[in-house]
PDB file of C-alpha atoms in Angstrom:
ATOM      1  CA  MET A  18     105.809  37.630 109.406  1.00 51.00           C
ATOM      2  CA  ALA A  19     107.333  41.094 109.363  1.00 61.00           C
ATOM      3  CA  ASP A  20     105.572  43.586 107.156  1.00 72.00           C
ATOM      4  CA  THR A  21     108.088  44.724 104.550  1.00 82.00           C
ATOM      5  CA  ARG A  22     105.833  47.121 102.676  1.00 91.00           C
ATOM      6  CA  PRO A  23     107.082  50.702 103.067  1.00 96.00           C
ATOM      7  CA  LEU A  24     104.635  53.119 104.597  1.00 97.00           C
ATOM      8  CA  SER A  25     102.956  55.313 102.031  1.00 98.00           C
ATOM      9  CA  ILE A  26     102.266  58.871 103.160  1.00 98.00           C
ATOM     10  CA  PRO A  27     101.222  61.130 100.287  1.00 98.00           C
ATOM     11  CA  VAL A  28     100.863  64.875 100.749  1.00 98.00           C
ATOM     12  CA  LEU A  29      97.654  66.348  99.404  1.00 98.00           C
ATOM     13  CA  LEU A  30      97.923  69.953  98.265  1.00 98.00           C
ATOM     14  CA  GLY A  31      94.374  71.112  98.848  1.00 98.00           C
ATOM     15  CA  THR A  32      93.980  74.295  96.869  1.00 98.00           C
ATOM     16  CA  THR A  33      93.814  75.224  93.211  1.00 97.00           C
ATOM     17  CA  ARG A  34      94.215  78.965  93.736  1.00 97.00           C
ATOM     18  CA  LYS A  35      96.739  80.724  91.508  1.00 96.00           C
ATOM     19  CA  GLY A  36      99.801  81.882  93.435  1.00 95.00           C
ATOM     20  CA  ARG A  37      99.037  79.608  96.366  1.00 97.00           C
ATOM     21  CA  LEU A  38     101.750  79.612  99.021  1.00 97.00           C
ATOM     22  CA  SER A  39     100.380  76.348 100.373  1.00 98.00           C
ATOM     23  CA  GLU A  40     102.422  74.696  97.664  1.00 98.00           C
ATOM     24  CA  TYR A  41     105.602  75.725  99.477  1.00 98.00           C
ATOM     25  CA  ALA A  42     104.332  74.151 102.671  1.00 98.00           C
ATOM     26  CA  ALA A  43     103.330  70.978 100.820  1.00 98.00           C
ATOM     27  CA  ARG A  44     106.716  70.654  99.129  1.00 98.00           C
ATOM     28  CA  PHE A  45     108.435  71.233 102.462  1.00 98.00           C
ATOM     29  CA  MET A  46     106.408  68.401 104.012  1.00 98.00           C
ATOM     30  CA  VAL A  47     107.250  66.076 101.115  1.00 98.00           C
ATOM     31  CA  GLY A  48     110.924  66.829 101.680  1.00 98.00           C
ATOM     32  CA  GLN A  49     110.660  66.085 105.379  1.00 98.00           C
ATOM     33  CA  ILE A  50     108.901  62.768 104.742  1.00 98.00           C
ATOM     34  CA  GLU A  51     111.474  61.768 102.142  1.00 98.00           C
ATOM     35  CA  ARG A  52     114.134  61.930 104.857  1.00 98.00           C
ATOM     36  CA  ARG A  53     112.438  59.080 106.727  1.00 98.00           C
ATOM     37  CA  ASN A  54     113.524  55.500 106.166  1.00 96.00           C
ATOM     38  CA  GLY A  55     110.844  53.051 105.161  1.00 96.00           C
ATOM     39  CA  VAL A  56     108.404  55.740 104.075  1.00 98.00           C
ATOM     40  CA  LYS A  57     107.497  56.785 100.558  1.00 98.00           C
ATOM     41  CA  THR A  58     105.624  59.903  99.626  1.00 98.00           C
ATOM     42  CA  GLU A  59     104.486  62.000  96.724  1.00 98.00           C
ATOM     43  CA  LEU A  60     102.773  65.321  96.206  1.00 98.00           C
ATOM     44  CA  ILE A  61      99.174  65.034  95.054  1.00 98.00           C
ATOM     45  CA  ASP A  62      98.075  68.395  93.713  1.00 98.00           C
ATOM     46  CA  ILE A  63      94.298  68.626  93.542  1.00 98.00           C
ATOM     47  CA  SER A  64      94.590  71.101  90.675  1.00 98.00           C
ATOM     48  CA  LYS A  65      95.948  68.228  88.569  1.00 98.00           C
ATOM     49  CA  LEU A  66      93.069  65.879  89.324  1.00 98.00           C
ATOM     50  CA  PRO A  67      89.993  65.501  87.152  1.00 96.00           C
ATOM     51  CA  MET A  68      87.235  67.329  88.951  1.00 93.00           C
ATOM     52  CA  PRO A  69      83.799  66.935  87.349  1.00 95.00           C
ATOM     53  CA  MET A  70      81.232  69.422  88.579  1.00 96.00           C
ATOM     54  CA  ASP A  71      78.142  67.665  87.274  1.00 97.00           C
ATOM     55  CA  ASP A  72      78.206  65.039  90.040  1.00 96.00           C
ATOM     56  CA  ALA A  73      79.655  64.595  93.512  1.00 95.00           C
ATOM     57  CA  GLY A  74      80.794  62.027  96.040  1.00 94.00           C
ATOM     58  CA  GLU A  75      81.889  58.629  94.806  1.00 92.00           C
ATOM     59  CA  GLY A  76      80.233  59.417  91.492  1.00 93.00           C
ATOM     60  CA  ILE A  77      83.330  61.417  90.516  1.00 96.00           C
ATOM     61  CA  LYS A  78      85.892  58.923  91.830  1.00 97.00           C
ATOM     62  CA  ASP A  79      89.130  59.129  89.855  1.00 98.00           C
ATOM     63  CA  PRO A  80      90.745  55.663  89.569  1.00 97.00           C
ATOM     64  CA  SER A  81      94.261  57.010  89.929  1.00 98.00           C
ATOM     65  CA  PHE A  82      93.476  59.058  93.035  1.00 98.00           C
ATOM     66  CA  SER A  83      91.512  56.152  94.480  1.00 98.00           C
ATOM     67  CA  GLU A  84      94.451  53.791  93.994  1.00 97.00           C
ATOM     68  CA  LYS A  85      96.787  56.232  95.730  1.00 98.00           C
ATOM     69  CA  MET A  86      94.408  56.448  98.659  1.00 98.00           C
ATOM     70  CA  VAL A  87      94.124  52.656  98.801  1.00 97.00           C
ATOM     71  CA  MET A  88      97.880  52.334  99.068  1.00 96.00           C
ATOM     72  CA  ALA A  89      98.230  55.210 101.541  1.00 98.00           C
ATOM     73  CA  ASP A  90      98.799  54.407 105.200  1.00 98.00           C
ATOM     74  CA  ALA A  91      98.487  58.037 106.195  1.00 98.00           C
ATOM     75  CA  LEU A  92      97.584  61.287 104.554  1.00 98.00           C
ATOM     76  CA  VAL A  93      99.067  64.733 105.066  1.00 98.00           C
ATOM     77  CA  ILE A  94      96.503  67.315 104.027  1.00 98.00           C
ATOM     78  CA  VAL A  95      97.804  70.795 103.342  1.00 98.00           C
ATOM     79  CA  THR A  96      94.982  73.271 103.419  1.00 98.00           C
ATOM     80  CA  PRO A  97      94.838  77.023 103.350  1.00 98.00           C
ATOM     81  CA  GLU A  98      92.211  78.838 105.346  1.00 96.00           C
ATOM     82  CA  TYR A  99      89.660  80.504 103.088  1.00 95.00           C
ATOM     83  CA  ASN A 100      86.985  82.484 104.930  1.00 94.00           C
ATOM     84  CA  HIS A 101      87.742  80.492 108.098  1.00 94.00           C
ATOM     85  CA  SER A 102      87.290  77.126 106.377  1.00 95.00           C
ATOM     86  CA  PHE A 103      88.749  74.745 103.819  1.00 96.00           C
ATOM     87  CA  PRO A 104      88.583  75.094 100.036  1.00 97.00           C
ATOM     88  CA  GLY A 105      85.407  73.631  98.598  1.00 97.00           C
ATOM     89  CA  LEU A 106      87.330  71.802  95.892  1.00 98.00           C
ATOM     90  CA  LEU A 107      89.393  70.001  98.521  1.00 98.00           C
ATOM     91  CA  LYS A 108      86.185  68.691 100.065  1.00 98.00           C
ATOM     92  CA  HIS A 109      84.899  67.785  96.606  1.00 98.00           C
ATOM     93  CA  ILE A 110      87.965  65.604  96.020  1.00 98.00           C
ATOM     94  CA  LEU A 111      88.011  64.038  99.485  1.00 98.00           C
ATOM     95  CA  ASP A 112      84.346  63.104  99.183  1.00 98.00           C
ATOM     96  CA  SER A 113      85.094  61.062  96.058  1.00 98.00           C
ATOM     97  CA  CYS A 114      86.491  58.208  98.178  1.00 97.00           C
ATOM     98  CA  LEU A 115      85.470  56.449 101.376  1.00 96.00           C
ATOM     99  CA  LYS A 116      86.612  52.851 101.801  1.00 96.00           C
ATOM    100  CA  GLU A 117      90.091  54.030 100.825  1.00 98.00           C
ATOM    101  CA  TYR A 118      90.427  56.108 104.019  1.00 98.00           C
ATOM    102  CA  ILE A 119      88.997  53.908 106.725  1.00 97.00           C
ATOM    103  CA  HIS A 120      91.252  53.414 109.754  1.00 98.00           C
ATOM    104  CA  LYS A 121      94.124  55.350 108.232  1.00 98.00           C
ATOM    105  CA  ALA A 122      96.075  58.158 109.864  1.00 98.00           C
ATOM    106  CA  SER A 123      95.876  61.780 108.879  1.00 98.00           C
ATOM    107  CA  GLY A 124      97.545  65.011 109.820  1.00 98.00           C
ATOM    108  CA  ILE A 125      96.535  68.508 108.844  1.00 98.00           C
ATOM    109  CA  VAL A 126      98.849  71.292 107.766  1.00 98.00           C
ATOM    110  CA  GLY A 127      97.135  74.656 108.054  1.00 98.00           C
ATOM    111  CA  VAL A 128      98.364  77.600 106.013  1.00 98.00           C
ATOM    112  CA  SER A 129      97.320  81.212 106.360  1.00 97.00           C
ATOM    113  CA  ALA A 130      98.418  84.639 105.275  1.00 95.00           C
ATOM    114  CA  GLY A 131      97.614  85.909 108.768  1.00 95.00           C
ATOM    115  CA  PRO A 132      99.087  84.943 112.112  1.00 94.00           C
ATOM    116  CA  PHE A 133      96.852  82.055 113.162  1.00 94.00           C
ATOM    117  CA  GLY A 134      98.334  79.367 110.939  1.00 95.00           C
ATOM    118  CA  GLY A 135      95.084  77.838 109.837  1.00 95.00           C
ATOM    119  CA  VAL A 136      93.829  76.925 113.310  1.00 97.00           C
ATOM    120  CA  ARG A 137      90.250  77.691 112.288  1.00 96.00           C
ATOM    121  CA  VAL A 138      90.362  75.569 109.158  1.00 97.00           C
ATOM    122  CA  ILE A 139      91.832  72.708 111.176  1.00 97.00           C
ATOM    123  CA  GLN A 140      89.026  72.922 113.710  1.00 96.00           C
ATOM    124  CA  ASP A 141      86.544  72.927 110.856  1.00 95.00           C
ATOM    125  CA  PHE A 142      88.212  69.974 109.210  1.00 96.00           C
ATOM    126  CA  LEU A 143      88.251  67.559 112.121  1.00 97.00           C
ATOM    127  CA  PRO A 144      84.593  66.455 111.887  1.00 98.00           C
ATOM    128  CA  VAL A 145      85.059  65.830 108.164  1.00 97.00           C
ATOM    129  CA  MET A 146      88.097  63.648 108.749  1.00 97.00           C
ATOM    130  CA  ARG A 147      86.249  61.672 111.389  1.00 97.00           C
ATOM    131  CA  GLU A 148      83.311  61.005 109.093  1.00 97.00           C
ATOM    132  CA  LEU A 149      85.654  59.865 106.334  1.00 97.00           C
ATOM    133  CA  GLY A 150      87.088  57.277 108.728  1.00 97.00           C
ATOM    134  CA  LEU A 151      90.473  58.952 109.022  1.00 98.00           C
ATOM    135  CA  VAL A 152      92.179  59.006 112.414  1.00 98.00           C
ATOM    136  CA  ASN A 153      93.651  62.441 112.881  1.00 98.00           C
ATOM    137  CA  ILE A 154      96.717  62.962 115.034  1.00 98.00           C
ATOM    138  CA  PHE A 155      96.931  65.644 117.713  1.00 97.00           C
ATOM    139  CA  TRP A 156      99.949  67.366 116.219  1.00 97.00           C
ATOM    140  CA  ASP A 157      99.193  69.952 113.553  1.00 97.00           C
ATOM    141  CA  MET A 158     101.442  72.088 111.404  1.00 98.00           C
ATOM    142  CA  ASN A 159     100.537  75.778 111.425  1.00 98.00           C
ATOM    143  CA  PHE A 160     102.097  77.932 108.750  1.00 98.00           C
ATOM    144  CA  GLY A 161     100.931  81.381 109.849  1.00 97.00           C
ATOM    145  CA  ASN A 162     102.209  84.497 108.096  1.00 97.00           C
ATOM    146  CA  VAL A 163     103.257  82.069 105.413  1.00 97.00           C
ATOM    147  CA  SER A 164     104.819  84.693 103.188  1.00 96.00           C
ATOM    148  CA  SER A 165     107.515  85.159 105.828  1.00 97.00           C
ATOM    149  CA  VAL A 166     108.095  81.432 106.396  1.00 98.00           C
ATOM    150  CA  PHE A 167     109.347  80.825 102.853  1.00 98.00           C
ATOM    151  CA  ASP A 168     111.274  83.015 100.461  1.00 97.00           C
ATOM    152  CA  GLY A 169     109.973  83.832  97.013  1.00 95.00           C
ATOM    153  CA  SER A 170     111.364  80.582  95.626  1.00 96.00           C
ATOM    154  CA  GLY A 171     109.768  78.392  98.252  1.00 97.00           C
ATOM    155  CA  ASN A 172     112.871  77.874 100.367  1.00 97.00           C
ATOM    156  CA  LEU A 173     112.276  77.625 104.093  1.00 98.00           C
ATOM    157  CA  VAL A 174     113.350  80.770 105.934  1.00 97.00           C
ATOM    158  CA  ASP A 175     112.098  79.954 109.421  1.00 96.00           C
ATOM    159  CA  GLN A 176     114.023  76.855 110.489  1.00 96.00           C
ATOM    160  CA  ALA A 177     111.786  76.336 113.513  1.00 96.00           C
ATOM    161  CA  PHE A 178     109.477  74.437 111.193  1.00 97.00           C
ATOM    162  CA  VAL A 179     111.966  71.594 110.842  1.00 97.00           C
ATOM    163  CA  PRO A 180     111.682  70.307 114.445  1.00 97.00           C
ATOM    164  CA  ARG A 181     107.928  70.958 114.358  1.00 97.00           C
ATOM    165  CA  ALA A 182     107.616  68.786 111.273  1.00 98.00           C
ATOM    166  CA  ASP A 183     109.727  66.166 112.983  1.00 97.00           C
ATOM    167  CA  LYS A 184     107.299  65.953 115.905  1.00 97.00           C
ATOM    168  CA  PHE A 185     104.321  65.929 113.561  1.00 98.00           C
ATOM    169  CA  LEU A 186     105.787  63.111 111.463  1.00 98.00           C
ATOM    170  CA  ASN A 187     106.864  61.064 114.483  1.00 98.00           C
ATOM    171  CA  GLU A 188     103.265  61.003 115.636  1.00 98.00           C
ATOM    172  CA  LEU A 189     101.833  60.441 112.165  1.00 98.00           C
ATOM    173  CA  ILE A 190     104.155  57.530 111.401  1.00 98.00           C
ATOM    174  CA  TRP A 191     103.448  55.917 114.757  1.00 98.00           C
ATOM    175  CA  MET A 192      99.737  56.182 114.086  1.00 98.00           C
ATOM    176  CA  ALA A 193     100.128  54.915 110.516  1.00 98.00           C
ATOM    177  CA  LYS A 194     102.052  51.841 111.666  1.00 97.00           C
ATOM    178  CA  THR A 195      99.624  51.133 114.466  1.00 98.00           C
ATOM    179  CA  LEU A 196      96.564  51.449 112.268  1.00 98.00           C
ATOM    180  CA  ARG A 197      98.084  49.324 109.520  1.00 97.00           C
ATOM    181  CA  TYR A 198      98.762  46.605 112.076  1.00 97.00           C
ATOM    182  CA  GLY A 199      95.191  46.897 113.264  1.00 97.00           C
ATOM    183  CA  ARG A 200      93.704  46.782 109.772  1.00 97.00           C
ATOM    184  CA  ASP A 201      95.799  43.762 108.924  1.00 95.00           C
ATOM    185  CA  ASN A 202      95.451  41.784 112.132  1.00 96.00           C
ATOM    186  CA  PHE A 203      92.458  42.748 114.233  1.00 96.00           C
ATOM    187  CA  GLU A 204      89.071  41.686 113.024  1.00 96.00           C
ATOM    188  CA  LEU A 205      86.162  43.837 114.063  1.00 94.00           C
ATOM    189  CA  GLY A 206      84.546  42.400 117.184  1.00 92.00           C
ATOM    190  CA  SER A 207      87.461  40.082 117.932  1.00 88.00           C
TER     191      SER A 207
ATOM    192  CA  MET B  20      90.723  40.093 103.718  1.00 95.00           C
ATOM    193  CA  ASN B  21      90.354  41.301 107.282  1.00 96.00           C
ATOM    194  CA  HIS B  22      87.030  42.858 108.237  1.00 97.00           C
ATOM    195  CA  HIS B  23      88.275  45.754 110.368  1.00 97.00           C
ATOM    196  CA  ALA B  24      85.490  48.325 110.302  1.00 97.00           C
ATOM    197  CA  ASP B  25      81.794  48.914 109.802  1.00 96.00           C
ATOM    198  CA  LYS B  26      80.619  52.272 108.495  1.00 94.00           C
ATOM    199  CA  PHE B  27      77.046  53.405 108.916  1.00 93.00           C
ATOM    200  CA  VAL B  28      75.748  55.091 105.771  1.00 90.00           C
ATOM    201  CA  ASP B  29      72.420  56.337 104.535  1.00 89.00           C
ATOM    202  CA  PRO B  30      71.018  54.416 101.572  1.00 89.00           C
ATOM    203  CA  VAL B  31      71.489  56.437  98.392  1.00 85.00           C
ATOM    204  CA  LYS B  32      70.656  53.970  95.625  1.00 87.00           C
ATOM    205  CA  PRO B  33      67.471  51.930  95.202  1.00 91.00           C
ATOM    206  CA  GLU B  34      69.485  48.710  95.455  1.00 89.00           C
ATOM    207  CA  ASP B  35      70.770  49.847  98.865  1.00 89.00           C
ATOM    208  CA  LEU B  36      67.289  49.581 100.328  1.00 91.00           C
ATOM    209  CA  LYS B  37      67.367  45.808 100.627  1.00 92.00           C
ATOM    210  CA  HIS B  38      70.422  46.156 102.859  1.00 93.00           C
ATOM    211  CA  VAL B  39      68.815  48.556 105.326  1.00 93.00           C
ATOM    212  CA  ASN B  40      69.139  47.365 108.888  1.00 91.00           C
ATOM    213  CA  PRO B  41      65.815  48.380 110.464  1.00 89.00           C
ATOM    214  CA  SER B  42      67.169  48.516 113.987  1.00 89.00           C
ATOM    215  CA  LEU B  43      69.973  50.856 112.925  1.00 90.00           C
ATOM    216  CA  GLY B  44      67.896  52.813 110.453  1.00 88.00           C
ATOM    217  CA  GLY B  45      70.424  52.637 107.654  1.00 91.00           C
ATOM    218  CA  VAL B  46      72.984  50.575 105.840  1.00 94.00           C
ATOM    219  CA  VAL B  47      76.169  49.128 107.260  1.00 95.00           C
ATOM    220  CA  LYS B  48      79.131  49.076 104.919  1.00 94.00           C
ATOM    221  CA  GLU B  49      81.777  46.532 105.868  1.00 96.00           C
ATOM    222  CA  MET B  50      85.401  47.545 105.330  1.00 97.00           C
ATOM    223  CA  HIS B  51      87.972  44.884 104.568  1.00 97.00           C
ATOM    224  CA  ALA B  52      91.766  45.140 104.164  1.00 96.00           C
ATOM    225  CA  CYS B  53      94.244  42.690 102.686  1.00 95.00           C
ATOM    226  CA  PRO B  54      97.125  42.018 105.117  1.00 94.00           C
ATOM    227  CA  LYS B  55      99.419  41.044 102.248  1.00 92.00           C
ATOM    228  CA  CYS B  56      99.076  43.946  99.850  1.00 93.00           C
ATOM    229  CA  GLY B  57      97.047  46.616 101.646  1.00 92.00           C
ATOM    230  CA  ALA B  58      94.171  46.506  99.175  1.00 94.00           C
ATOM    231  CA  VAL B  59      90.795  47.515 100.556  1.00 95.00           C
ATOM    232  CA  GLU B  60      87.263  46.668  99.627  1.00 94.00           C
ATOM    233  CA  SER B  61      83.839  47.398 100.989  1.00 94.00           C
ATOM    234  CA  ARG B  62      80.521  45.645 100.778  1.00 94.00           C
ATOM    235  CA  LEU B  63      77.079  46.242 102.147  1.00 93.00           C
ATOM    236  CA  SER B  64      76.249  44.091 105.104  1.00 90.00           C
ATOM    237  CA  ASP B  65      73.200  41.829 104.867  1.00 82.00           C
TER     238      ASP B  65
END
């Protein structure tokens, strides 16, 4: 029987910092995903999530976030690079779930004020994704010098990011479909 | 539900201890997915 469920690919905006330009990158990615048939998306802003600090891991699981991760087939994580790594609050939120991520696709969007486009945060992030059970694709998005990529209203200035996002999403959607088929049809050890 | 993954985890709660696999040195969490609706669930392997 053909699977008629649309793919769900939410975009996680992984910083709470005031004035964050990562939000422009996240909204751009949402717009690119919305152009795809058979795929639904939404922006999940970690600054809007309940974030208790008196516990950690699955002890702070938010039911709404958990449900969104359950229904997700892939996850786009938009992360700035802070001191060569990812924001601690992004890790705090990601650690609140586990079963929700297993054998699902992920892609990382790195954002930086400098020229490197978050390559260091992406390198740092890969072992975390692996341990969470996410299967990360080998296309990344690198928004270096981000203040020149978007104008002050968040409109894309550098149109080269459109075909880059297209390649990134082609790979992510392929991986999401493949992993969904595997989760649904292939039993472990079969 | 389709059992599609096993995740090795360290026991964190007292009740996890009875699920420890001595040969692996920890607990195996089974991951299951529903082919119809996409729901997921996990349970500790005996």
